[in-house]
Amino acid sequence: MDRYAFAFAVSLLLTAASMPALADQPAWRALVVPASLDDDETIHWVADHGQAVSVVLQALDEIAQSASEHELSITLSLPPGTEFLGGDGSWQFQEEPVTQTVDGRPHVRMRFLIPSNRIQGEPGDRAGSEWMSQTLFVRAPEQIDPTDAFVRIELEHERATTRANLPVEMHVLDEPGVQPEGLRLGLWTYAHSRKNERSAAAMTDFLKTVGVNYLQEADDTLYKAMRSNGITSGGKSHHGVLSDPELKAVAPSGETIDNFNAPVDDFRVVRRFAPSETPGVAELVATARRQDGIASLNLEPTQLAGFHPDAIDAFLERADISPEQFDAFRTTLAEHGRRAHLKITSPEFQHAHDEWVAFRSDVASKYVAHLAEGFRAEMPDGRFELCVNQGFAGDPPTMRGYGYDAAALARHTDAILPQLYYGYGPANAKRSLLMARAWVRELAEQQIEADFIPLVLKRYAGASVKNTAEQLTQHLIGMIAEGAAGAVIYYPEVMDARDWIKVAEVSRQFDKYGSFYREGTRVDDRFAPAHMPTGSEEVSGYPGYTIRVDNPTWHFTAHHLNGKTLLTLFNLKEEQPLKFHIPESEGQTVAASEGVKPAKGGRFVGPRQVGFVVLEQSE
């Protein structure tokens, strides 16, 4: 097996007790993420390879508010042979980290200055920010003696010191992945740019090894390493480049806002600026030119913005709503937010809300068209890509929750990247795959040629629940099987060795079966399995409704290409195998299969697994 540098990003979730500390409660506590989010708190490392996770901090309000900044030191005692490669993030190093060997173990001592606004709530709160973090990179050996298979974390703050040991379990990547051609297998990461040249080279070397071929953004140091490892940069710019101090968005209350969902008043931007002069276009062009010719944004409009008088006048001209009705609508919206349409059931409010969502969708679409036109004027051969929410016309309840039709924005892009985050478990996995199918259908019906490349969910920041490595695999393969041009894993900092090994497997499957998915014809009706489990399950949808998912334990696609048919069989059950009864025809033979066991009249697929069967007609 080839040897690759190991760049494990040690993530710490630090929690503080009250000040002064209670007798039975330490002043500080350190956790390793994602290990400490799991019940067994075990760190899973890939031998001689790398993983990335986030560093976050929590403290009681008394501590967090006692100063604008907090000094503390962290010492990591690592298994013998482990090498520290550096780190960076939201905390400021007070001095360069110092590594010493103590009893054969590397001890890395770091002194930090941590701003209080980087503390994510009190201990036990959900640490929901992905970027308020610190990342530490190390290179670990393949073999670790069981007695040394742990990481010790020691925290010092003023006169208080706490220590914790976390077990380490090593995993071996027996077969490397393959960077698939013609399909994107990417990461939407918040930590990979926190590298020096040494750790960037180590980490991108590992990502290449598991088959990753895309990161959404990169600084110059990371991009240099990415290029040498065949990884494309999505050229993402921060939403702040779109802002203009004179064109702040307006909330339903009439107050100005400047946040992630409304960095600028999109309605007035389109009216005031020529496309090439639109705020943000110059930055998009500069990033695309400096890297791989792609410019992208994460843009998530909302119905809770756009209330400038000019926009209101334009809305009232097109909508069958009186000024008095609109005033009542915006007052209710200001009070109840995105859940207003779920709480207020009067026909007048529902009509006004739907009209406003349609108006905001049109405004957002024109704004995106403005950005795209300005970008393409400078870079005719460049790609303009957009990451958006999951709500679209093919999923009306969710579209109403987010307040705009995300698919309406796709027409002006080269790729649309919707966030298909539907939670955890079989029913939500099934819904995710059905929504991918609906997106592909919607884009085709509107004759939109943009690539569909969804983001999929492993685990939200700070969440104790997650999709297992096998379930993540189902999401990734399911996106491609349903017609996506790729799939991107959101927030990979919460992945561990078990996930990375499955990503390598998925990359090989992308490479092996990708031509069926990209070029084949859907023939599901001809090969639909019989005698399958039925039933339904209700799942939660954003921002607070429920939806029924039919047949939540299985999924199926069939693609025909060059005389062969690929059947992709998804057993979404978490514990039991599932038999797929495949219709047979005379002269039909199995040319190849993977992940299935033959059974009379069909094929067995294991729990949380995906099976592949290639059929051909014998002459």
Coordinates of C-alpha atoms in Angstrom, one line a residue:
M1 CA 0.0 0.0 0.0
D2 CA 1.3 3.4 -0.9
R3 CA 2.1 5.8 1.9
Y4 CA 0.5 9.2 2.1
A5 CA 1.0 12.0 4.5
F6 CA -1.6 12.1 7.3
A7 CA -3.1 15.5 8.1
F8 CA -5.6 14.9 10.8
A9 CA -7.3 18.1 11.9
V10 CA -7.8 17.8 15.6
S11 CA -11.0 19.6 16.6
L12 CA -11.6 20.8 20.1
L13 CA -15.0 21.7 21.6
L14 CA -14.0 23.6 24.7
T15 CA -16.6 24.2 27.5
A16 CA -16.3 26.3 30.5
A17 CA -17.9 26.1 33.9
S18 CA -19.2 29.1 35.9
M19 CA -16.8 31.6 37.3
P20 CA -15.6 31.0 39.9
A21 CA -15.7 27.3 39.1
L22 CA -18.1 25.1 41.0
A23 CA -16.6 22.5 43.3
D24 CA -17.8 19.6 41.2
Q25 CA -17.3 21.1 37.9
P26 CA -14.0 21.9 36.1
A27 CA -13.4 25.4 34.7
W28 CA -12.8 24.1 31.2
R29 CA -13.5 21.0 29.3
A30 CA -12.1 19.9 25.9
L31 CA -13.9 17.7 23.4
V32 CA -12.7 16.3 20.0
V33 CA -15.2 16.7 17.1
P34 CA -16.6 14.6 15.6
A35 CA -15.5 11.9 18.2
S36 CA -17.1 13.7 21.2
L37 CA -20.4 14.0 19.4
D38 CA -20.6 10.2 19.2
D39 CA -21.6 8.0 22.2
D40 CA -18.2 6.2 22.4
E41 CA -16.2 9.4 21.9
T42 CA -13.6 7.4 19.8
I43 CA -11.3 9.2 17.3
H44 CA -11.3 7.3 14.0
W45 CA -8.1 7.9 12.0
V46 CA -7.1 6.6 8.6
A47 CA -3.6 5.1 8.9
D48 CA -1.1 7.3 7.1
H49 CA -3.8 9.6 5.7
G50 CA -5.7 12.7 6.7
Q51 CA -9.0 14.0 7.9
A52 CA -10.4 17.5 8.7
V53 CA -12.7 18.6 11.4
S54 CA -13.5 21.9 13.2
V55 CA -12.4 23.5 16.5
V56 CA -15.1 25.3 18.5
L57 CA -15.4 26.8 21.9
Q58 CA -18.2 27.1 24.5
A59 CA -18.4 28.9 27.8
L60 CA -21.0 30.0 30.3
D61 CA -22.1 33.5 29.7
E62 CA -20.3 34.7 32.9
I63 CA -17.0 33.6 31.4
A64 CA -17.6 34.6 27.9
Q65 CA -18.7 38.1 28.8
S66 CA -16.0 38.7 31.5
A67 CA -13.5 39.9 28.8
S68 CA -13.5 40.6 25.1
E69 CA -10.7 38.1 24.7
H70 CA -9.5 35.0 26.7
E71 CA -6.0 33.6 27.0
L72 CA -5.6 29.8 27.4
S73 CA -3.2 27.1 26.4
I74 CA -3.8 23.7 25.0
T75 CA -1.4 20.8 25.1
L76 CA -2.0 17.8 22.9
S77 CA -0.3 14.5 23.8
L78 CA -0.3 12.5 20.6
P79 CA 0.6 8.8 19.9
P80 CA 4.3 8.1 19.3
G81 CA 5.5 9.0 15.9
T82 CA 2.9 11.6 15.3
E83 CA 4.1 14.9 13.8
F84 CA 2.4 18.2 14.2
L85 CA 2.0 20.1 10.9
G86 CA 0.4 23.4 12.1
G87 CA -3.0 24.9 12.3
D88 CA -5.1 28.1 12.1
G89 CA -8.6 29.4 12.4
S90 CA -10.7 31.7 14.6
W91 CA -8.3 31.7 17.5
Q92 CA -5.1 33.7 17.4
F93 CA -1.8 31.9 18.2
Q94 CA 0.0 33.9 20.9
E95 CA 3.3 32.3 19.8
E96 CA 4.4 29.5 17.5
P97 CA 3.3 26.1 18.8
V98 CA 6.1 24.1 20.6
T99 CA 6.5 20.4 20.2
Q100 CA 8.4 18.3 22.8
T101 CA 8.7 14.6 23.3
V102 CA 7.6 13.3 26.7
D103 CA 7.7 9.6 27.5
G104 CA 8.0 8.9 23.8
R105 CA 4.9 10.9 22.9
P106 CA 4.9 14.2 21.0
H107 CA 3.4 17.0 23.2
V108 CA 2.3 20.1 21.3
R109 CA 1.8 23.2 23.4
M110 CA -0.2 26.1 22.0
R111 CA -1.1 29.4 23.5
F112 CA -4.3 31.1 22.1
L113 CA -6.1 34.4 22.4
I114 CA -9.8 33.6 21.8
P115 CA -12.2 36.4 21.1
S116 CA -15.4 36.1 23.2
N117 CA -17.5 36.4 20.1
R118 CA -15.9 33.1 18.9
I119 CA -17.5 31.3 21.8
Q120 CA -20.6 29.4 20.6
G121 CA -23.0 29.5 23.5
E122 CA -22.9 27.8 26.9
P123 CA -21.8 24.2 27.5
G124 CA -24.5 21.9 26.3
D125 CA -25.8 24.4 23.7
R126 CA -25.8 23.4 20.0
A127 CA -22.5 24.7 18.6
G128 CA -24.1 25.5 15.2
S129 CA -21.3 27.5 13.5
E130 CA -19.1 25.8 11.0
W131 CA -16.5 28.5 10.7
M132 CA -16.0 29.7 14.3
S133 CA -13.3 27.1 14.6
Q134 CA -9.7 26.2 14.9
T135 CA -8.0 23.3 13.0
L136 CA -4.8 21.5 14.0
F137 CA -3.0 19.2 11.5
V138 CA -0.8 16.2 12.4
R139 CA 0.8 13.3 10.6
A140 CA 0.2 10.0 12.3
P141 CA 1.9 6.6 11.8
E142 CA 0.2 3.5 10.5
Q143 CA 0.9 1.4 13.6
I144 CA 0.0 2.6 17.1
D145 CA 0.6 0.4 20.1
P146 CA -2.7 -0.2 21.9
T147 CA -1.4 1.3 25.1
D148 CA -0.6 4.5 23.3
A149 CA -3.8 4.6 21.1
F150 CA -5.2 7.8 22.7
V151 CA -5.0 11.6 22.5
R152 CA -4.7 13.5 25.8
I153 CA -5.9 17.0 25.8
E154 CA -4.8 19.4 28.6
L155 CA -6.3 22.8 29.0
E156 CA -4.9 25.6 31.1
H157 CA -6.8 28.8 31.9
E158 CA -5.4 31.0 34.7
R159 CA -4.9 28.6 37.6
A160 CA -7.3 25.9 36.3
T161 CA -6.1 22.8 34.5
T162 CA -8.2 20.0 33.0
R163 CA -7.2 16.8 31.2
A164 CA -9.1 14.3 29.1
N165 CA -8.1 11.1 27.2
L166 CA -9.9 10.0 24.0
P167 CA -9.3 6.6 22.5
V168 CA -8.0 6.3 19.0
E169 CA -9.0 3.5 16.5
M170 CA -7.0 3.1 13.4
H171 CA -8.4 2.2 10.0
V172 CA -6.6 1.1 6.8
L173 CA -7.5 2.3 3.3
D174 CA -7.0 -0.9 1.5
E175 CA -7.9 0.4 -2.0
P176 CA -7.5 4.0 -3.1
G177 CA -10.3 5.9 -4.8
V178 CA -10.4 7.3 -8.3
Q179 CA -11.0 10.9 -9.2
P180 CA -14.0 10.4 -11.5
E181 CA -14.0 12.0 -15.0
G182 CA -17.1 13.9 -16.0
L183 CA -18.6 13.8 -12.5
R184 CA -17.9 16.1 -9.5
L185 CA -17.1 14.5 -6.2
G186 CA -16.5 17.4 -3.9
L187 CA -16.4 18.9 -0.5
W188 CA -18.0 22.1 0.9
T189 CA -15.4 22.7 3.6
Y190 CA -14.8 25.3 6.2
A191 CA -11.3 24.3 7.3
H192 CA -9.2 23.3 4.4
S193 CA -7.7 26.8 3.8
R194 CA -6.3 26.8 7.3
K195 CA -3.0 25.2 6.2
N196 CA 0.6 26.0 5.6
E197 CA 2.3 24.6 2.5
R198 CA 3.3 21.4 4.3
S199 CA -0.2 20.5 5.7
A200 CA -1.9 21.6 2.4
A201 CA 0.2 19.2 0.4
A202 CA -0.5 16.4 2.9
M203 CA -4.2 17.0 3.0
T204 CA -4.8 17.4 -0.8
D205 CA -2.7 14.3 -1.4
F206 CA -5.1 12.4 0.8
L207 CA -8.2 13.9 -0.9
K208 CA -6.9 12.8 -4.2
T209 CA -6.3 9.4 -2.8
V210 CA -10.0 9.0 -1.8
G211 CA -11.2 10.4 -5.1
V212 CA -12.2 14.0 -4.3
N213 CA -11.8 16.3 -7.3
Y214 CA -13.4 19.6 -6.1
L215 CA -13.3 22.0 -3.2
Q216 CA -15.6 25.1 -3.2
E217 CA -12.9 27.5 -2.4
A218 CA -9.2 27.9 -1.7
D219 CA -6.6 30.4 -0.7
D220 CA -3.4 30.6 -2.7
T221 CA -1.5 28.1 -0.5
L222 CA -4.2 25.5 -0.7
Y223 CA -4.9 26.1 -4.4
K224 CA -1.3 25.4 -5.3
A225 CA -1.5 22.1 -3.5
M226 CA -4.9 21.3 -5.1
R227 CA -3.5 21.9 -8.6
S228 CA -0.8 19.4 -8.2
N229 CA -3.4 16.8 -7.0
G230 CA -6.0 17.3 -9.7
I231 CA -8.6 19.1 -7.4
T232 CA -10.6 21.9 -8.9
S233 CA -11.5 25.1 -7.0
G234 CA -15.1 26.3 -7.2
G235 CA -13.8 29.9 -6.8
K236 CA -16.4 30.7 -4.1
S237 CA -16.5 34.3 -3.0
H238 CA -17.8 35.4 0.4
H239 CA -21.3 36.9 0.2
G240 CA -19.9 40.1 1.7
V241 CA -18.5 41.1 -1.7
L242 CA -22.1 41.7 -2.8
S243 CA -22.8 44.4 -0.2
D244 CA -23.1 48.1 -0.8
P245 CA -23.5 50.6 2.1
E246 CA -26.0 52.7 0.2
L247 CA -28.2 49.7 -0.8
K248 CA -28.9 47.8 2.3
A249 CA -31.8 45.4 2.3
V250 CA -34.9 46.3 4.1
A251 CA -36.8 44.0 6.5
P252 CA -40.6 43.8 6.9
S253 CA -40.3 46.1 9.9
G254 CA -38.7 48.7 7.7
E255 CA -35.3 48.4 9.4
T256 CA -32.2 47.9 7.2
I257 CA -30.4 44.6 7.4
D258 CA -27.1 43.3 6.1
N259 CA -26.7 39.6 6.7
F260 CA -26.1 36.3 4.9
N261 CA -29.6 36.1 3.5
A262 CA -29.7 39.7 2.4
P263 CA -26.2 41.1 1.8
V264 CA -27.7 43.8 -0.4
D265 CA -31.0 45.1 -1.8
D266 CA -31.1 43.1 -4.9
F267 CA -34.1 45.0 -6.4
R268 CA -32.3 48.4 -6.3
V269 CA -28.9 46.9 -7.5
V270 CA -30.5 45.7 -10.8
R271 CA -32.0 49.2 -11.3
R272 CA -28.9 51.2 -10.4
F273 CA -25.9 49.3 -11.8
A274 CA -24.9 48.0 -15.2
P275 CA -24.1 44.3 -15.0
S276 CA -20.3 44.7 -15.2
E277 CA -20.4 47.3 -12.4
T278 CA -22.6 45.3 -10.1
P279 CA -21.0 45.0 -6.6
G280 CA -19.2 41.6 -6.4
V281 CA -18.6 41.1 -10.1
A282 CA -15.0 42.3 -10.0
E283 CA -14.2 39.9 -7.1
L284 CA -15.9 37.0 -8.9
V285 CA -13.9 37.6 -12.1
A286 CA -10.6 38.0 -10.1
T287 CA -11.1 34.7 -8.3
A288 CA -12.0 32.8 -11.4
R289 CA -9.0 34.2 -13.3
R290 CA -6.6 33.4 -10.4
Q291 CA -7.8 29.8 -10.2
D292 CA -9.8 27.4 -12.4
G293 CA -12.2 29.7 -14.3
I294 CA -15.1 29.1 -12.0
A295 CA -16.8 31.9 -10.0
S296 CA -19.4 30.8 -7.4
L297 CA -21.5 32.2 -4.6
N298 CA -23.7 30.9 -1.8
L299 CA -26.8 32.9 -2.3
E300 CA -29.9 32.3 -0.1
P301 CA -32.6 35.0 -0.6
T302 CA -35.5 35.3 1.7
Q303 CA -39.1 36.6 1.9
L304 CA -37.9 38.6 5.0
A305 CA -36.1 41.1 2.8
G306 CA -36.9 43.4 -0.1
F307 CA -39.2 45.8 1.6
H308 CA -37.7 49.0 0.2
P309 CA -40.5 51.5 -1.0
D310 CA -39.4 51.1 -4.6
A311 CA -39.8 47.4 -4.5
I312 CA -43.1 47.6 -2.7
D313 CA -44.4 50.0 -5.4
A314 CA -43.3 47.5 -8.1
F315 CA -45.0 44.6 -6.2
L316 CA -48.3 46.4 -5.8
E317 CA -48.4 47.2 -9.5
R318 CA -48.3 43.5 -10.4
A319 CA -50.2 41.9 -7.4
D320 CA -53.9 42.0 -6.8
I321 CA -53.3 43.4 -3.3
S322 CA -54.2 46.7 -1.8
P323 CA -51.7 48.9 0.1
E324 CA -53.7 48.2 3.3
Q325 CA -53.6 44.5 2.7
F326 CA -49.9 44.6 2.1
D327 CA -49.3 46.6 5.3
A328 CA -51.2 43.9 7.2
F329 CA -49.1 41.2 5.5
R330 CA -45.8 42.7 6.3
T331 CA -46.7 43.4 9.9
T332 CA -47.6 39.7 10.3
L333 CA -44.5 38.6 8.5
A334 CA -42.3 40.8 10.8
E335 CA -43.9 39.2 13.8
H336 CA -43.9 35.5 12.8
G337 CA -41.0 35.3 10.3
R338 CA -40.6 32.3 8.0
R339 CA -43.2 30.3 9.9
A340 CA -45.9 33.0 9.3
H341 CA -47.5 31.1 6.4
L342 CA -47.8 28.0 8.7
K343 CA -49.3 30.0 11.6
I344 CA -51.6 32.4 9.8
T345 CA -54.2 30.5 7.7
S346 CA -56.4 33.3 6.5
P347 CA -56.9 33.4 2.8
E348 CA -55.9 37.0 2.6
F349 CA -52.5 36.3 4.2
Q350 CA -51.9 33.1 2.3
H351 CA -52.6 34.9 -1.0
A352 CA -50.3 37.9 -0.1
H353 CA -47.5 35.5 1.0
D354 CA -47.6 33.5 -2.2
E355 CA -47.7 36.7 -4.3
W356 CA -44.7 38.0 -2.4
V357 CA -42.7 34.7 -2.8
A358 CA -43.3 34.9 -6.5
F359 CA -42.2 38.5 -6.6
R360 CA -39.1 37.8 -4.6
S361 CA -38.3 34.8 -6.9
D362 CA -38.4 37.1 -9.9
V363 CA -36.3 39.8 -8.2
A364 CA -33.7 37.2 -7.2
S365 CA -33.6 35.7 -10.6
K366 CA -33.1 39.1 -12.3
Y367 CA -30.3 39.8 -9.7
V368 CA -28.5 36.6 -10.5
A369 CA -28.9 37.3 -14.2
H370 CA -27.3 40.6 -13.6
L371 CA -24.3 39.1 -11.8
A372 CA -23.9 36.4 -14.4
E373 CA -24.0 38.8 -17.3
G374 CA -21.4 41.0 -15.6
F375 CA -19.2 38.0 -15.0
R376 CA -19.5 36.6 -18.5
A377 CA -18.8 40.0 -20.1
E378 CA -15.3 39.8 -18.5
M379 CA -14.9 36.0 -18.8
P380 CA -17.0 34.6 -21.7
D381 CA -15.5 31.1 -21.2
G382 CA -15.8 31.1 -17.4
R383 CA -18.3 29.2 -15.3
F384 CA -20.8 30.9 -13.0
E385 CA -22.1 28.6 -10.3
L386 CA -24.6 29.2 -7.5
C387 CA -25.3 27.4 -4.2
V388 CA -28.9 27.8 -3.0
N389 CA -31.5 26.5 -0.6
Q390 CA -33.5 23.4 -1.3
G391 CA -36.9 25.1 -1.8
F392 CA -38.0 25.2 -5.4
A393 CA -41.2 25.0 -7.5
G394 CA -41.1 21.2 -7.5
D395 CA -41.4 21.2 -3.7
P396 CA -43.9 24.0 -3.0
P397 CA -44.1 23.6 0.9
T398 CA -40.3 24.1 1.2
M399 CA -40.2 26.8 -1.4
R400 CA -42.8 28.8 0.7
G401 CA -40.7 28.3 3.8
Y402 CA -37.5 29.7 2.2
G403 CA -39.4 32.4 0.4
Y404 CA -38.2 32.0 -3.2
D405 CA -38.0 29.5 -6.0
A406 CA -34.3 28.4 -6.1
A407 CA -34.8 26.7 -9.5
A408 CA -35.7 30.1 -11.0
L409 CA -32.1 31.2 -10.4
A410 CA -30.6 28.2 -12.2
R411 CA -31.4 29.5 -15.7
H412 CA -28.6 32.1 -15.4
T413 CA -25.9 29.7 -14.1
D414 CA -23.6 27.1 -15.4
A415 CA -24.3 24.9 -12.3
I416 CA -26.8 25.1 -9.6
L417 CA -25.9 23.6 -6.2
P418 CA -29.0 23.2 -4.0
Q419 CA -28.6 22.1 -0.4
L420 CA -30.5 18.8 -0.3
Y421 CA -30.3 18.5 3.5
Y422 CA -33.3 16.5 4.6
G423 CA -32.1 15.1 7.9
Y424 CA -31.3 11.5 8.9
G425 CA -32.6 8.0 8.5
P426 CA -34.3 6.0 5.7
A427 CA -37.3 8.2 5.1
N428 CA -35.3 11.3 4.8
A429 CA -32.8 9.5 2.5
K430 CA -35.7 8.5 0.3
R431 CA -37.0 12.1 0.3
S432 CA -33.6 13.4 -0.6
L433 CA -33.4 11.1 -3.7
L434 CA -36.9 11.9 -4.7
M435 CA -36.1 15.6 -4.5
A436 CA -33.0 15.1 -6.7
R437 CA -35.3 13.5 -9.2
A438 CA -37.8 16.4 -8.9
W439 CA -35.0 19.0 -9.4
V440 CA -33.8 17.2 -12.6
R441 CA -37.3 17.1 -13.9
E442 CA -37.9 20.8 -13.1
L443 CA -34.8 21.9 -14.9
A444 CA -35.7 19.8 -17.9
E445 CA -39.2 21.1 -18.0
Q446 CA -38.0 24.7 -17.9
Q447 CA -35.3 23.9 -20.5
I448 CA -32.5 25.0 -18.1
E449 CA -29.1 23.6 -19.1
A450 CA -27.3 24.3 -15.9
D451 CA -25.5 21.3 -14.3
F452 CA -27.3 20.0 -11.2
I453 CA -24.8 19.3 -8.5
P454 CA -26.5 19.1 -5.1
L455 CA -24.9 19.3 -1.6
V456 CA -25.6 16.3 0.7
L457 CA -25.6 16.0 4.4
K458 CA -23.4 14.0 6.7
R459 CA -24.1 15.8 9.9
Y460 CA -24.9 19.4 11.0
A461 CA -22.4 21.2 13.2
G462 CA -22.7 20.1 16.8
A463 CA -25.3 17.5 16.1
S464 CA -25.3 14.2 18.0
V465 CA -27.3 12.5 15.2
K466 CA -25.7 11.8 11.8
N467 CA -25.9 9.8 8.6
T468 CA -23.7 6.8 8.8
A469 CA -20.9 6.3 6.3
E470 CA -23.2 3.8 4.5
Q471 CA -26.1 6.3 4.4
L472 CA -23.7 9.0 3.1
T473 CA -22.8 6.6 0.4
Q474 CA -26.5 6.2 -0.5
H475 CA -27.0 10.0 -0.8
L476 CA -23.9 10.4 -3.0
I477 CA -24.7 7.6 -5.4
G478 CA -28.4 8.5 -5.4
M479 CA -27.7 12.0 -6.6
I480 CA -25.8 10.7 -9.6
A481 CA -28.3 8.0 -10.3
E482 CA -31.1 10.6 -10.4
G483 CA -29.3 12.7 -13.0
A484 CA -26.9 15.0 -11.1
A485 CA -23.6 16.0 -12.6
G486 CA -21.9 15.4 -9.3
A487 CA -22.4 15.6 -5.6
V488 CA -20.7 17.7 -2.9
I489 CA -20.5 16.8 0.8
Y490 CA -21.4 19.6 3.1
Y491 CA -19.2 20.3 6.1
P492 CA -16.8 17.4 5.9
E493 CA -15.1 18.5 9.1
V494 CA -17.6 16.1 10.9
M495 CA -16.4 13.1 8.8
D496 CA -14.1 10.4 10.2
A497 CA -12.1 7.5 8.8
R498 CA -15.1 5.4 8.2
D499 CA -16.6 8.0 6.0
W500 CA -13.4 8.7 4.0
I501 CA -13.0 5.0 3.3
K502 CA -16.6 4.9 1.9
V503 CA -15.9 8.0 -0.2
A504 CA -13.0 6.2 -1.8
E505 CA -15.4 3.4 -2.6
V506 CA -18.0 5.8 -4.0
S507 CA -15.4 7.4 -6.2
R508 CA -14.6 4.0 -7.8
Q509 CA -18.3 3.4 -8.4
F510 CA -18.7 6.8 -9.9
D511 CA -15.8 5.9 -12.2
K512 CA -17.2 2.4 -13.0
Y513 CA -20.9 3.3 -13.6
G514 CA -20.7 7.0 -14.4
S515 CA -21.3 6.5 -18.2
F516 CA -24.6 4.9 -17.5
Y517 CA -25.7 7.8 -15.4
R518 CA -24.4 10.5 -17.6
E519 CA -25.2 9.1 -21.0
G520 CA -27.8 6.4 -20.5
T521 CA -31.6 6.4 -20.9
R522 CA -33.9 5.9 -17.9
V523 CA -35.8 2.7 -18.2
D524 CA -37.2 2.3 -14.7
D525 CA -40.6 1.2 -15.9
R526 CA -39.2 -1.8 -17.8
F527 CA -37.3 -3.2 -14.8
A528 CA -39.3 -2.0 -11.7
P529 CA -38.9 -4.5 -8.9
A530 CA -42.0 -6.4 -7.8
H531 CA -43.3 -7.4 -4.4
M532 CA -41.4 -4.6 -2.7
P533 CA -42.3 -3.3 0.8
T534 CA -45.0 -0.6 0.8
G535 CA -46.1 2.0 3.4
S536 CA -45.3 5.6 4.2
E537 CA -43.7 7.7 6.9
E538 CA -44.1 11.4 7.8
V539 CA -41.0 13.5 8.1
S540 CA -40.4 17.1 9.1
G541 CA -39.8 19.8 6.5
Y542 CA -38.5 23.3 6.8
P543 CA -39.6 25.5 8.5
G544 CA -42.0 23.3 10.4
Y545 CA -44.4 21.3 8.3
T546 CA -44.7 17.5 7.8
I547 CA -44.7 15.6 4.5
R548 CA -45.4 12.0 3.7
V549 CA -42.8 9.8 2.1
D550 CA -44.0 6.7 0.4
N551 CA -42.1 3.4 0.2
P552 CA -39.4 4.8 2.6
T553 CA -37.3 1.7 2.8
W554 CA -36.0 1.3 -0.7
H555 CA -35.2 3.1 -4.0
F556 CA -34.4 2.0 -7.5
T557 CA -33.2 3.3 -10.9
A558 CA -32.5 1.7 -14.2
H559 CA -30.3 3.1 -17.0
H560 CA -29.8 1.7 -20.5
L561 CA -26.7 2.3 -22.6
N562 CA -25.1 0.5 -25.5
G563 CA -27.1 -2.7 -25.2
K564 CA -26.7 -3.0 -21.4
T565 CA -28.8 -1.9 -18.5
L566 CA -27.6 -0.8 -15.1
L567 CA -29.9 -1.4 -12.1
T568 CA -29.1 0.6 -9.0
L569 CA -30.7 -0.9 -5.9
F570 CA -30.9 1.1 -2.6
N571 CA -31.8 -0.7 0.6
L572 CA -32.6 2.2 2.9
K573 CA -33.4 -0.1 5.8
E574 CA -31.0 0.3 8.7
E575 CA -30.9 -3.3 10.0
Q576 CA -32.4 -5.8 7.6
P577 CA -31.4 -7.0 4.2
L578 CA -33.9 -6.5 1.4
K579 CA -34.7 -8.7 -1.6
F580 CA -35.3 -6.9 -4.9
H581 CA -37.5 -9.0 -7.3
I582 CA -36.1 -8.1 -10.7
P583 CA -38.3 -8.9 -13.8
E584 CA -36.4 -11.3 -16.1
S585 CA -36.7 -11.7 -19.8
E586 CA -35.6 -14.4 -22.1
G587 CA -32.0 -14.2 -23.1
Q588 CA -31.2 -11.7 -20.4
T589 CA -28.0 -12.4 -18.5
V590 CA -26.1 -10.7 -15.7
A591 CA -22.9 -9.2 -17.1
A592 CA -21.6 -7.8 -13.8
S593 CA -22.8 -7.1 -10.2
E594 CA -21.6 -5.5 -7.1
G595 CA -23.0 -5.3 -3.6
V596 CA -25.7 -7.9 -4.2
K597 CA -26.3 -11.6 -3.4
P598 CA -28.2 -13.7 -5.8
A599 CA -31.6 -15.0 -4.6
K600 CA -34.4 -16.9 -6.4
G601 CA -36.2 -14.3 -8.5
G602 CA -34.0 -11.4 -7.5
R603 CA -31.1 -10.0 -5.6
F604 CA -30.5 -9.4 -1.9
V605 CA -29.0 -6.0 -0.8
G606 CA -27.7 -5.5 2.7
P607 CA -28.9 -2.9 5.1
R608 CA -27.9 0.7 4.3
Q609 CA -26.2 -0.6 1.1
V610 CA -26.4 0.1 -2.6
G611 CA -26.3 -2.8 -5.1
F612 CA -25.4 -2.6 -8.8
V613 CA -26.5 -5.1 -11.5
V614 CA -25.5 -4.8 -15.1
L615 CA -27.8 -6.8 -17.5
E616 CA -27.3 -7.5 -21.1
Q617 CA -29.3 -9.4 -23.8
S618 CA -27.4 -12.4 -25.1
E619 CA -27.4 -13.0 -28.8

